Short mmCIF file of C-alpha atoms in Angstrom, two decimals:
data_model
loop_
_atom_site.label_atom_id
_atom_site.label_comp_id
_atom_site.label_asym_id
_atom_site.label_seq_id
_atom_site.Cartn_x
_atom_site.Cartn_y
_atom_site.Cartn_z
CA MET A 1 86.02 23.50 36.98
CA THR A 2 87.70 20.82 39.09
CA THR A 3 90.50 18.41 38.33
CA SER A 4 87.90 15.65 38.27
CA ASP A 5 86.13 17.53 35.47
CA LEU A 6 89.36 17.71 33.49
CA LEU A 7 90.18 14.05 33.92
CA GLY A 8 86.59 12.91 34.17
CA GLY A 9 86.05 9.30 33.42
CA LEU A 10 89.65 8.48 32.61
CA VAL A 11 90.14 6.19 35.62
CA PRO A 12 87.96 5.07 38.50
CA PRO A 13 88.82 6.75 41.82
CA THR A 14 90.22 3.49 43.22
CA ALA A 15 92.84 3.45 40.48
CA ILE A 16 94.43 6.72 41.56
CA PRO A 17 97.66 5.94 43.44
CA PRO A 18 98.21 7.50 46.88
CA THR A 19 101.35 9.15 45.53
CA ALA A 20 102.72 9.65 42.06
CA VAL A 21 106.03 8.00 42.91
CA PRO A 22 106.39 4.71 44.80
CA PRO A 23 108.22 5.11 48.12
CA THR A 24 111.08 2.90 46.93
CA ALA A 25 111.86 5.43 44.21
CA LEU A 26 112.22 8.32 46.64
CA PRO A 27 115.50 9.38 48.25
CA SER A 28 116.21 7.54 51.49
CA ALA A 29 115.80 10.77 53.46
CA VAL A 30 112.20 10.98 52.31
CA THR A 31 111.25 7.42 53.18
CA GLU A 32 112.90 7.81 56.57
CA ALA A 33 110.76 10.86 57.26
CA THR A 34 107.63 8.86 57.91
CA ALA A 35 109.42 6.44 60.22
CA ALA A 36 111.45 8.97 62.18
CA ALA A 37 109.79 10.60 65.14
CA PRO A 38 110.16 14.38 64.73
CA PRO A 39 112.42 15.89 67.38
CA GLU A 40 110.98 18.37 69.78
CA ALA A 41 111.14 21.86 68.34
CA THR A 42 113.40 24.33 70.07
CA ALA A 43 111.35 26.96 71.82
CA PRO A 44 112.16 30.59 71.01
CA ARG A 45 113.82 32.60 73.74
CA PRO A 46 111.43 34.72 75.78
CA SER A 47 110.89 38.28 74.61
CA PRO A 48 109.50 41.25 76.51
CA SER A 49 106.26 41.10 74.52
CA ALA A 50 105.71 37.71 72.95
CA PRO A 51 103.60 37.91 69.76
CA SER A 52 100.19 36.29 69.69
CA SER A 53 100.17 33.06 67.69
CA PRO A 54 97.69 33.03 64.77
CA SER A 55 97.14 29.29 65.27
CA ALA A 56 95.89 29.97 68.80
CA SER A 57 93.55 32.80 67.84
CA ASN A 58 92.83 32.13 64.19
CA ALA A 59 89.27 33.11 63.33
CA THR A 60 89.70 33.01 59.54
CA GLY A 61 88.09 29.60 59.10
CA PHE A 62 91.25 28.22 57.47
CA SER A 63 93.52 25.64 59.07
CA PRO A 64 97.08 25.26 57.76
CA GLU A 65 97.09 21.70 59.06
CA LYS A 66 94.48 20.77 56.46
CA ALA A 67 96.81 22.01 53.74
CA ARG A 68 99.84 20.30 55.31
CA GLU A 69 98.07 16.94 55.27
CA ASP A 70 98.02 17.11 51.47
CA VAL A 71 101.71 17.98 50.90
CA PRO A 72 103.93 14.89 51.18
CA ILE A 73 107.31 16.64 51.18
CA LEU A 74 106.42 18.56 54.35
CA HIS A 75 106.52 15.25 56.23
CA ARG A 76 110.15 14.43 55.47
CA THR A 77 113.22 15.25 57.54
CA VAL A 78 116.31 17.29 56.65
CA ASN A 79 119.45 16.82 58.71
CA GLY A 80 117.44 14.84 61.24
CA ARG A 81 114.87 17.62 61.71
CA PRO A 82 111.35 18.02 60.29
CA LEU A 83 111.50 20.10 57.12
CA VAL A 84 110.47 23.74 57.58
CA TRP A 85 109.92 25.03 54.06
CA LEU A 86 110.31 28.82 54.07
CA ASP A 87 111.48 29.21 50.48
CA ASN A 88 108.04 29.61 48.93
CA ALA A 89 108.92 32.72 46.93
CA ALA A 90 111.40 30.54 45.00
CA THR A 91 108.97 27.65 44.56
CA THR A 92 106.04 26.13 46.39
CA GLN A 93 105.62 22.50 47.40
CA LYS A 94 103.09 20.28 45.65
CA PRO A 95 99.97 18.69 47.15
CA ARG A 96 99.22 15.06 46.43
CA GLN A 97 96.28 16.18 44.27
CA VAL A 98 98.76 17.69 41.80
CA ILE A 99 101.13 14.71 41.99
CA GLU A 100 98.25 12.30 41.43
CA ALA A 101 96.80 14.33 38.56
CA LEU A 102 100.14 14.08 36.74
CA ALA A 103 100.31 10.34 37.39
CA VAL A 104 96.75 9.76 36.22
CA TYR A 105 97.32 11.76 33.04
CA TYR A 106 100.46 9.84 32.10
CA ALA A 107 98.95 6.49 33.12
CA THR A 108 95.66 6.86 31.27
CA ALA A 109 95.47 9.78 28.81
CA ASN A 110 98.96 10.58 27.51
CA SER A 111 98.74 11.82 23.93
CA ASN A 112 99.56 14.80 21.81
CA ILE A 113 96.72 17.28 21.49
CA HIS A 114 94.64 18.84 18.70
CA ARG A 115 93.90 17.22 15.35
CA GLY A 116 94.12 13.67 16.71
CA ALA A 117 91.27 11.40 15.63
CA HIS A 118 91.66 8.83 18.40
CA THR A 119 90.21 8.70 21.90
CA LEU A 120 93.37 9.54 23.84
CA ALA A 121 94.02 12.61 21.67
CA ARG A 122 90.50 13.84 22.35
CA GLU A 123 90.84 13.24 26.08
CA ALA A 124 94.24 14.97 26.26
CA THR A 125 92.92 17.92 24.25
CA GLU A 126 89.89 18.23 26.54
CA ALA A 127 92.15 18.23 29.61
CA TYR A 128 94.49 20.81 28.04
CA GLU A 129 91.74 23.17 26.90
CA GLY A 130 89.82 22.56 30.12
CA GLY A 131 92.91 23.72 31.97
CA ARG A 132 92.94 26.89 29.89
CA ALA A 133 89.33 27.56 30.85
CA ALA A 134 90.14 26.92 34.53
CA ILE A 135 93.01 29.42 34.43
CA ALA A 136 90.85 32.03 32.70
CA SER A 137 88.22 31.64 35.41
CA PHE A 138 90.87 31.80 38.15
CA LEU A 139 92.18 35.10 36.75
CA GLY A 140 88.77 36.61 36.12
CA ALA A 141 89.38 36.68 32.37
CA GLN A 142 86.30 36.87 30.17
CA SER A 143 87.44 34.20 27.70
CA PRO A 144 89.85 31.24 27.68
CA ASP A 145 91.07 32.54 24.32
CA SER A 146 92.86 35.35 26.16
CA VAL A 147 95.14 32.85 27.97
CA VAL A 148 98.40 31.76 26.34
CA PHE A 149 100.36 28.88 27.86
CA THR A 150 104.06 29.58 28.48
CA ARG A 151 106.87 27.96 30.45
CA GLY A 152 106.35 30.54 33.16
CA THR A 153 106.42 34.25 33.92
CA THR A 154 109.85 34.80 32.36
CA GLU A 155 108.81 33.36 29.01
CA ALA A 156 105.54 35.28 29.16
CA VAL A 157 107.35 38.60 29.60
CA ASN A 158 109.76 37.72 26.80
CA LEU A 159 106.82 36.84 24.55
CA VAL A 160 105.28 40.27 25.11
CA ALA A 161 108.63 42.01 24.63
CA GLN A 162 109.48 40.17 21.43
CA SER A 163 105.99 40.24 19.88
CA TRP A 164 104.19 43.32 21.16
CA GLY A 165 107.41 45.24 21.84
CA ARG A 166 108.96 44.66 18.44
CA ALA A 167 105.73 45.73 16.74
CA ASN A 168 105.06 48.81 18.86
CA LEU A 169 108.30 50.29 20.19
CA GLY A 170 110.34 52.84 18.29
CA PRO A 171 113.12 55.40 18.78
CA GLY A 172 112.55 57.59 21.81
CA ASP A 173 109.76 55.46 23.27
CA GLU A 174 109.91 54.66 26.98
CA ILE A 175 109.20 51.62 29.14
CA LEU A 176 108.72 52.39 32.85
CA VAL A 177 110.06 49.67 35.18
CA PRO A 178 110.17 50.16 38.98
CA GLU A 179 113.43 49.36 40.77
CA LEU A 180 111.40 46.80 42.71
CA GLU A 181 111.23 44.37 39.79
CA HIS A 182 112.59 40.87 39.31
CA HIS A 183 115.28 40.57 36.65
CA SER A 184 112.79 38.78 34.38
CA ASP A 185 110.80 42.01 34.23
CA ILE A 186 113.86 44.14 33.52
CA VAL A 187 116.20 42.29 31.16
CA PRO A 188 113.65 41.49 28.39
CA TRP A 189 112.78 45.18 28.20
CA GLN A 190 116.42 46.21 28.09
CA ARG A 191 117.02 43.83 25.18
CA ILE A 192 114.06 44.95 23.07
CA ALA A 193 114.69 48.61 23.94
CA ALA A 194 118.26 48.35 22.66
CA GLU A 195 117.00 46.76 19.44
CA ARG A 196 114.23 49.31 18.88
CA ARG A 197 116.22 52.32 20.17
CA ALA A 198 113.73 52.83 22.97
CA ARG A 199 114.59 53.50 26.61
CA VAL A 200 113.96 51.68 29.90
CA VAL A 201 113.22 54.23 32.62
CA PRO A 202 113.56 53.07 36.26
CA VAL A 203 110.94 54.22 38.76
CA PRO A 204 112.55 54.85 42.17
CA LEU A 205 111.57 53.39 45.52
CA LEU A 206 110.86 55.06 48.84
CA PRO A 207 112.77 53.99 51.98
CA ASP A 208 109.97 51.60 53.02
CA GLY A 209 110.28 49.65 49.77
CA THR A 210 107.18 51.08 48.10
CA ILE A 211 107.21 52.63 44.64
CA ASP A 212 107.51 56.40 44.69
CA GLN A 213 104.08 57.24 43.29
CA ASP A 214 104.90 60.92 42.80
CA ALA A 215 107.97 60.01 40.75
CA TYR A 216 105.90 57.49 38.79
CA ALA A 217 103.29 60.12 37.93
CA ASP A 218 106.02 62.56 36.90
CA LEU A 219 107.79 59.99 34.67
CA LEU A 220 104.65 59.02 32.77
CA SER A 221 104.24 60.81 29.45
CA TYR A 222 103.02 60.20 25.92
CA ARG A 223 106.47 58.72 25.23
CA THR A 224 105.57 55.93 27.67
CA GLN A 225 104.49 52.89 25.69
CA LEU A 226 104.46 50.31 28.47
CA VAL A 227 104.65 50.02 32.26
CA ALA A 228 106.00 46.71 33.61
CA ILE A 229 105.20 46.15 37.27
CA SER A 230 104.98 43.28 39.75
CA HIS A 231 101.73 42.59 41.59
CA ALA A 232 103.89 41.67 44.60
CA SER A 233 107.65 41.91 45.05
CA ASN A 234 109.65 38.69 45.36
CA THR A 235 112.26 40.46 47.47
CA LEU A 236 110.39 42.87 49.73
CA GLY A 237 106.86 41.46 49.55
CA THR A 238 105.60 44.94 48.64
CA VAL A 239 102.18 45.02 46.98
CA PRO A 240 101.99 48.14 44.80
CA PRO A 241 98.67 49.82 44.02
CA VAL A 242 98.61 48.16 40.59
CA ARG A 243 95.01 49.05 39.79
CA GLU A 244 95.61 52.76 40.36
CA MET A 245 98.97 52.66 38.56
CA THR A 246 97.37 50.91 35.60
CA ALA A 247 94.59 53.51 35.39
CA LEU A 248 97.14 56.31 35.41
CA ALA A 249 99.21 54.67 32.67
CA HIS A 250 96.12 54.24 30.52
CA ARG A 251 95.57 58.01 30.60
CA TYR A 252 98.70 58.20 28.46
CA ASP A 253 97.58 55.29 26.24
CA ALA A 254 100.36 53.12 27.64
CA ARG A 255 99.99 49.37 28.00
CA VAL A 256 100.56 47.71 31.39
CA LEU A 257 102.11 44.30 32.04
CA ILE A 258 101.64 42.93 35.56
CA ASP A 259 104.02 40.23 36.81
CA GLY A 260 101.78 38.14 39.04
CA ALA A 261 104.29 35.39 39.88
CA GLN A 262 104.40 36.22 43.59
CA ALA A 263 100.82 37.40 43.99
CA VAL A 264 98.65 34.60 42.63
CA ALA A 265 99.23 32.20 45.53
CA HIS A 266 98.43 34.84 48.15
CA THR A 267 95.67 37.10 46.91
CA PRO A 268 92.63 36.74 44.62
CA VAL A 269 93.30 38.13 41.15
CA ASP A 270 90.79 39.73 38.78
CA VAL A 271 92.46 40.92 35.59
CA THR A 272 89.23 42.55 34.44
CA ASP A 273 89.01 44.65 37.59
CA LEU A 274 92.72 45.49 37.37
CA ASP A 275 92.20 46.44 33.70
CA ALA A 276 95.56 44.78 32.97
CA ASP A 277 96.67 44.61 29.36
CA PHE A 278 98.93 41.67 30.24
CA TYR A 279 99.15 39.47 33.35
CA ALA A 280 101.72 36.68 33.74
CA PHE A 281 102.29 33.98 36.34
CA SER A 282 104.14 30.68 36.89
CA GLY A 283 102.60 27.37 37.93
CA HIS A 284 105.37 26.37 40.31
CA LYS A 285 104.77 29.49 42.43
CA ILE A 286 101.17 28.39 43.04
CA PHE A 287 101.64 24.73 44.04
CA GLY A 288 101.71 23.47 40.45
CA PRO A 289 104.41 21.85 38.30
CA THR A 290 107.53 23.57 37.04
CA GLY A 291 107.79 24.53 33.38
CA ILE A 292 104.21 25.74 32.98
CA GLY A 293 102.73 29.21 33.28
CA ALA A 294 100.30 31.51 31.57
CA LEU A 295 100.03 34.91 29.97
CA TYR A 296 96.71 36.73 29.97
CA ALA A 297 96.28 39.46 27.37
CA LYS A 298 93.31 41.59 26.48
CA PRO A 299 91.72 40.05 23.37
CA GLU A 300 92.17 43.16 21.22
CA VAL A 301 95.84 43.44 22.26
CA LEU A 302 96.54 39.76 21.60
CA ALA A 303 94.87 40.00 18.18
CA SER A 304 97.22 42.82 17.21
CA MET A 305 100.40 40.90 18.09
CA PRO A 306 102.44 38.90 15.56
CA PRO A 307 103.50 35.34 16.46
CA TRP A 308 106.78 35.04 18.33
CA GLN A 309 107.94 31.49 17.58
CA GLY A 310 107.12 29.42 14.52
CA GLY A 311 106.46 25.71 14.08
CA GLY A 312 103.73 23.17 14.54
CA ASN A 313 100.46 23.86 16.34
CA MET A 314 100.58 27.62 15.69
CA ILE A 315 99.73 27.43 11.98
CA ASP A 316 96.57 27.26 9.92
CA SER A 317 98.17 26.32 6.59
CA VAL A 318 101.73 26.19 5.29
CA SER A 319 103.13 26.39 1.77
CA PHE A 320 106.29 27.82 0.30
CA ASP A 321 104.20 30.65 -1.09
CA GLU A 322 102.36 31.64 2.08
CA THR A 323 101.82 30.56 5.67
CA THR A 324 98.75 31.51 7.64
CA TYR A 325 98.45 31.26 11.39
CA ALA A 326 96.04 29.66 13.84
CA PRO A 327 93.65 31.90 15.76
CA ASP A 328 94.47 33.27 19.22
CA PRO A 329 95.80 31.97 21.52
CA HIS A 330 97.20 28.99 19.59
CA ARG A 331 99.41 31.04 17.25
CA PHE A 332 101.53 31.90 20.29
CA GLU A 333 101.99 28.24 21.29
CA ALA A 334 104.43 26.78 18.78
CA GLY A 335 105.23 23.09 19.16
CA THR A 336 103.90 20.55 21.62
CA GLY A 337 102.79 22.24 24.81
CA HIS A 338 103.41 21.12 28.38
CA ILE A 339 100.20 19.09 28.46
CA SER A 340 100.78 17.36 31.78
CA GLY A 341 101.87 20.69 33.24
CA VAL A 342 98.50 22.19 32.35
CA VAL A 343 96.73 19.25 34.00
CA GLY A 344 98.87 19.67 37.12
CA LEU A 345 98.36 23.44 37.22
CA ALA A 346 94.59 23.03 36.96
CA ALA A 347 94.73 20.59 39.87
CA ALA A 348 96.77 23.11 41.90
CA LEU A 349 94.25 25.89 41.30
CA ASP A 350 91.42 23.57 42.24
CA TRP A 351 93.23 22.61 45.45
CA LEU A 352 93.98 26.20 46.44
CA THR A 353 90.54 27.60 45.73
CA GLY A 354 88.98 24.76 47.71
CA PHE A 355 90.22 26.40 50.92
CA GLY A 356 88.58 29.76 50.13
CA ARG A 357 90.87 32.49 48.83
CA GLU A 358 89.75 35.15 51.30
CA ALA A 359 90.20 32.81 54.27
CA VAL A 360 93.71 31.85 53.13
CA ALA A 361 94.68 35.49 52.61
CA ALA A 362 93.40 36.42 56.08
CA TYR A 363 95.39 33.59 57.68
CA GLU A 364 98.57 34.54 55.81
CA ASP A 365 98.18 38.16 56.92
CA GLN A 366 97.98 36.98 60.54
CA LEU A 367 100.99 34.69 60.12
CA MET A 368 103.01 37.46 58.51
CA ALA A 369 102.22 39.86 61.36
CA TYR A 370 103.25 37.17 63.85
CA ALA A 371 106.51 36.53 61.98
CA VAL A 372 107.41 40.23 61.91
CA GLN A 373 106.91 40.48 65.68
CA SER A 374 108.79 37.24 66.32
CA LEU A 375 111.83 38.16 64.23
CA ALA A 376 111.97 41.55 65.96
CA THR A 377 113.20 39.70 69.07
CA VAL A 378 116.43 38.64 67.30
CA PRO A 379 119.26 41.09 68.13
CA GLY A 380 120.83 42.65 65.06
CA LEU A 381 118.13 41.45 62.64
CA GLU A 382 116.78 44.06 60.24
CA LEU A 383 113.82 43.41 57.95
CA LEU A 384 113.93 45.17 54.59
CA GLY A 385 110.99 47.11 53.20
CA PRO A 386 108.49 47.58 56.04
CA ALA A 387 105.64 48.48 53.66
CA ALA A 388 102.13 48.31 55.11
CA ASP A 389 100.74 46.31 52.18
CA ARG A 390 102.86 43.22 51.63
CA ILE A 391 102.71 39.46 51.21
CA GLY A 392 104.60 36.97 53.39
CA VAL A 393 108.14 37.75 52.28
CA LEU A 394 110.69 38.40 55.03
CA THR A 395 114.00 39.55 53.59
CA PHE A 396 116.51 40.41 56.28
CA THR A 397 120.10 40.99 57.29
CA LEU A 398 121.71 39.88 60.55
CA THR A 399 124.55 41.95 61.92
CA GLY A 400 127.86 40.13 61.61
CA PHE A 401 126.62 37.32 59.35
CA ASP A 402 126.41 37.08 55.59
CA ALA A 403 123.33 35.61 53.93
CA ALA A 404 125.01 32.33 52.95
CA THR A 405 126.12 31.69 56.55
CA ILE A 406 122.58 32.33 57.81
CA ALA A 407 121.04 29.95 55.27
CA ASP A 408 123.62 27.25 55.97
CA TRP A 409 123.02 27.47 59.73
CA LEU A 410 119.26 27.26 59.32
CA ASP A 411 119.56 24.30 56.96
CA LYS A 412 121.26 22.33 59.73
CA ASP A 413 118.02 22.81 61.68
CA GLY A 414 115.94 21.64 58.71
CA ILE A 415 114.84 25.19 57.83
CA ALA A 416 114.98 26.12 54.14
CA ILE A 417 115.34 29.79 53.23
CA ARG A 418 116.93 31.60 50.27
CA ALA A 419 120.21 33.55 50.27
CA GLY A 420 121.58 35.81 47.55
CA HIS A 421 120.37 38.68 45.40
CA HIS A 422 116.98 37.01 44.68
CA CYS A 423 117.11 38.05 41.01
CA ALA A 424 116.35 41.60 42.13
CA GLN A 425 119.70 43.37 42.34
CA PRO A 426 118.33 46.91 41.81
CA ALA A 427 115.91 46.43 44.73
CA LEU A 428 118.71 45.31 47.05
CA ALA A 429 120.98 48.09 45.78
CA HIS A 430 118.31 50.53 47.02
CA TYR A 431 119.38 49.42 50.52
CA GLY A 432 123.09 49.37 49.71
CA LEU A 433 123.15 45.55 49.65
CA THR A 434 124.33 42.89 47.24
CA ASP A 435 122.66 39.98 49.02
CA ALA A 436 120.29 39.18 51.88
CA ALA A 437 118.52 36.26 53.51
CA ARG A 438 114.86 35.64 52.66
CA ALA A 439 112.18 33.56 54.38
CA SER A 440 108.86 33.39 52.57
CA LEU A 441 105.53 32.05 53.77
CA ALA A 442 102.69 30.05 52.25
CA LEU A 443 99.33 28.75 53.43
CA TYR A 444 100.84 25.54 54.86
CA ASN A 445 103.31 27.33 57.12
CA THR A 446 102.56 27.66 60.84
CA ALA A 447 103.38 29.84 63.83
CA GLU A 448 105.38 26.92 65.24
CA GLU A 449 107.62 27.01 62.17
CA VAL A 450 108.13 30.75 62.64
CA ASP A 451 109.11 29.99 66.24
CA GLN A 452 111.71 27.48 65.00
CA LEU A 453 113.13 30.06 62.59
CA THR A 454 113.38 32.66 65.34
CA ALA A 455 114.93 30.21 67.80
CA SER A 456 117.54 29.08 65.30
CA LEU A 457 118.52 32.69 64.52
CA HIS A 458 118.87 33.36 68.26
CA ASP A 459 121.13 30.31 68.48
CA LEU A 460 123.23 31.57 65.56
CA GLN A 461 123.71 34.93 67.26
CA HIS A 462 124.85 33.26 70.48
CA SER A 463 127.10 30.75 68.70
CA GLY A 464 129.18 33.29 66.83
CA VAL A 465 129.78 30.68 64.11
CA GLY A 466 130.92 32.31 60.88
CA LYS A 467 130.59 35.78 62.34
CA ALA A 468 132.45 38.47 60.44
CA GLU A 469 135.15 40.21 62.39
#
């Protein structure tokens, strides 16, 4: 299902604006971007064995330039340099198709959904429920009714913890959580475990940043009620063998929640093949709007869960004697949902799948390999977690420089990366660190941008600016 299907007939194609926001409303730096000629990129210093550029030998059938043409923000400047967006694990940039879908919705179909008798209510409801069907198809779910809209992955995990967890956890029960996890897949379980007198059990990592599978197998028992695991790490990029880990957990009748926030933009997902009990992701990590995400749950699991929040939309009937609830998934969606967010997310999925998921994944694998080789030429740079199976996340330290200094230096060259603990303090503690620098790749990044990152880090090393004594 395409965005055109969702918004079909609402406006003629000629009425769709080229951008959702008129140029005069944008910051001056953005409007200057189109007028300013981009400065010549600094070439990386020669290395004994220069890596082979994927753009020069790419046989995947995917061109990052096609994606870049659609993303307006990539054509602005920062500090007089073309923006190099390497903070994709924090959030991805939005194609014009998403921006325009939001504008079209608000300009032509804005209404509250469900129960409305008028035309706009019907159109908004069709777009909203059409978005649910699109997400179910994208995830390989068998029914749209197994998809619950949330604000994102964090709210989805909290929903499972507060609904399923409160109904199923008891004294002595265990929740297995690898040390690899994002805080949003640790803290909700700690909170419900404390309330239900259950226990969160960490699963250790190996030196390469992979989950210790022997330890995982040993920790599983019939006390294990749930395993919470990321499909890909936001800090190390590690891709655990989630299908095999899920199958092993199911031998002990444990449920499995997979945090797909970092995976969905990089690899095709099939929740049926994974046999996941729960799968959560965020729209803004996959080129969609902020504030929208989804939780997939197996139909029989969802049917067994009590509502989490109460209010409008999630009820069937209300009286002071008795309240009955709407069928799944609506009883988990109290209040007015993020309708425009659903429209924008559907447009993002349509845009991404239009390139061919396998072709995009193959290109990103090539770009990641190139980046690893390129960064290896920087003296004193150490990449964390050299796992064989990983997405394009490059978390690193640079001898003599703290993460904030690295990020500030790169920003002066127009390069955006992330510095800090990346909401994954246990994973960094595994390496004896409290913070690190992180560059993260997406389909619109290029080998030339990797070259600019490497060159700027070489320059930082030679400058000595901010170097610790």
